[in-house]
Amino acid sequence: MSETITLSELQIKRRELENELASLSQTEKMLESDLRTLEAKIIEQLKAEIETKRSALGGLESRKSNLEKKLSELQGKSAGSQTAEEQHVSGETAEPAQQNNTAENDTELTVVEYQQE
């Protein structure tokens, strides 16, 4: 009789372990499914952030292009007026003209620094 009880206890223990294994397998499948879902959500979020960043960069590139065009136009006007000044003040030394060029370069640097902000 002792063997029957022992066999019965072993069978009960085996069923408990099989149930636990089945439960763990089910939990594993649910966790893997959750992981796939989370990975997909992260991928979608990253794609959205990339699109937002690309859009912002497009706007900045457009703004940069417009400012470069404006700067080029201003430099063209400045070069034209500088040529007229040089013809008007042809008797002066070359040193003041170099100082004028330095002032123009300072203006260009200021514009470039402003673009970065």
C-alpha positions as semicolon CSV with decimal commas, in nm:
position;residue;x (nm);y (nm);z (nm)
1;M;0,000;0,000;0,000
2;S;0,291;0,225;0,071
3;E;0,397;0,185;-0,291
4;T;0,052;0,287;-0,415
5;I;0,053;0,600;-0,203
6;T;0,401;0,681;-0,319
7;L;0,306;0,619;-0,681
8;S;-0,007;0,830;-0,637
9;E;0,195;1,111;-0,478
10;L;0,445;1,095;-0,762
11;Q;0,167;1,113;-1,019
12;I;0,019;1,417;-0,844
13;K;0,361;1,581;-0,828
14;R;0,416;1,509;-1,201
15;R;0,078;1,669;-1,292
16;E;0,160;1,976;-1,082
17;L;0,494;2,013;-1,258
18;E;0,335;1,965;-1,600
19;N;0,078;2,233;-1,516
20;E;0,351;2,468;-1,397
21;L;0,551;2,404;-1,715
22;A;0,243;2,472;-1,930
23;S;0,178;2,793;-1,736
24;L;0,539;2,905;-1,777
25;S;0,526;2,827;-2,150
26;Q;0,209;3,034;-2,183
27;T;0,368;3,321;-1,988
28;E;0,674;3,298;-2,214
29;K;0,457;3,326;-2,527
30;M;0,273;3,627;-2,382
31;L;0,601;3,798;-2,291
32;E;0,743;3,736;-2,639
33;S;0,428;3,882;-2,789
34;D;0,457;4,185;-2,559
35;L;0,821;4,228;-2,662
36;R;0,728;4,223;-3,032
37;T;0,454;4,478;-2,968
38;L;0,688;4,707;-2,773
39;E;0,962;4,680;-3,036
40;A;0,710;4,770;-3,307
41;K;0,592;5,071;-3,104
42;I;0,950;5,187;-3,050
43;I;1,020;5,154;-3,422
44;E;0,710;5,359;-3,508
45;Q;0,805;5,624;-3,251
46;L;1,158;5,647;-3,390
47;K;1,024;5,676;-3,745
48;A;0,795;5,960;-3,634
49;E;1,086;6,138;-3,463
50;I;1,300;6,098;-3,774
51;E;1,026;6,247;-3,992
52;T;0,985;6,538;-3,751
53;K;1,361;6,597;-3,750
54;R;1,380;6,578;-4,131
55;S;1,098;6,829;-4,159
56;A;1,272;7,065;-3,916
57;L;1,599;7,027;-4,107
58;G;1,421;7,107;-4,433
59;G;1,289;7,427;-4,279
60;L;1,632;7,520;-4,149
61;E;1,794;7,449;-4,486
62;S;1,536;7,667;-4,657
63;R;1,594;7,945;-4,407
64;K;1,971;7,912;-4,450
65;S;1,935;7,930;-4,828
66;N;1,720;8,243;-4,802
67;L;1,969;8,410;-4,568
68;E;2,263;8,316;-4,791
69;K;2,078;8,465;-5,088
70;K;2,005;8,782;-4,893
71;L;2,368;8,805;-4,779
72;S;2,487;8,759;-5,135
73;E;2,255;9,037;-5,252
74;L;2,378;9,266;-4,975
75;Q;2,740;9,188;-5,060
76;G;2,669;9,263;-5,426
77;K;2,519;9,601;-5,333
78;S;2,805;9,667;-5,092
79;A;3,064;9,581;-5,359
80;G;2,894;9,819;-5,603
81;S;2,891;10,105;-5,354
82;Q;3,248;10,028;-5,249
83;T;3,361;10,058;-5,612
84;A;3,194;10,398;-5,634
85;E;3,363;10,506;-5,309
86;E;3,702;10,391;-5,433
87;Q;3,658;10,597;-5,750
88;H;3,550;10,897;-5,543
89;V;3,836;10,867;-5,292
90;S;4,110;10,762;-5,533
91;G;4,362;11,001;-5,377
92;E;4,363;10,827;-5,035
93;T;4,602;10,549;-4,934
94;A;4,518;10,180;-4,963
95;E;4,509;10,136;-4,584
96;P;4,161;10,287;-4,529
97;A;4,025;10,059;-4,802
98;Q;4,165;9,759;-4,614
99;Q;3,993;9,880;-4,297
100;N;3,667;9,906;-4,492
101;N;3,707;9,545;-4,609
102;T;3,763;9,441;-4,248
103;A;3,440;9,614;-4,149
104;E;3,256;9,425;-4,422
105;N;3,406;9,097;-4,305
106;D;3,290;9,174;-3,950
107;T;2,939;9,228;-4,082
108;E;2,954;8,895;-4,263
109;L;3,066;8,718;-3,947
110;T;2,781;8,873;-3,752
111;V;2,530;8,752;-4,009
112;V;2,677;8,401;-4,004
113;E;2,666;8,390;-3,624
114;Y;2,306;8,509;-3,629
115;Q;2,213;8,230;-3,870
116;Q;2,336;7,967;-3,625
117;E;2,103;8,087;-3,351
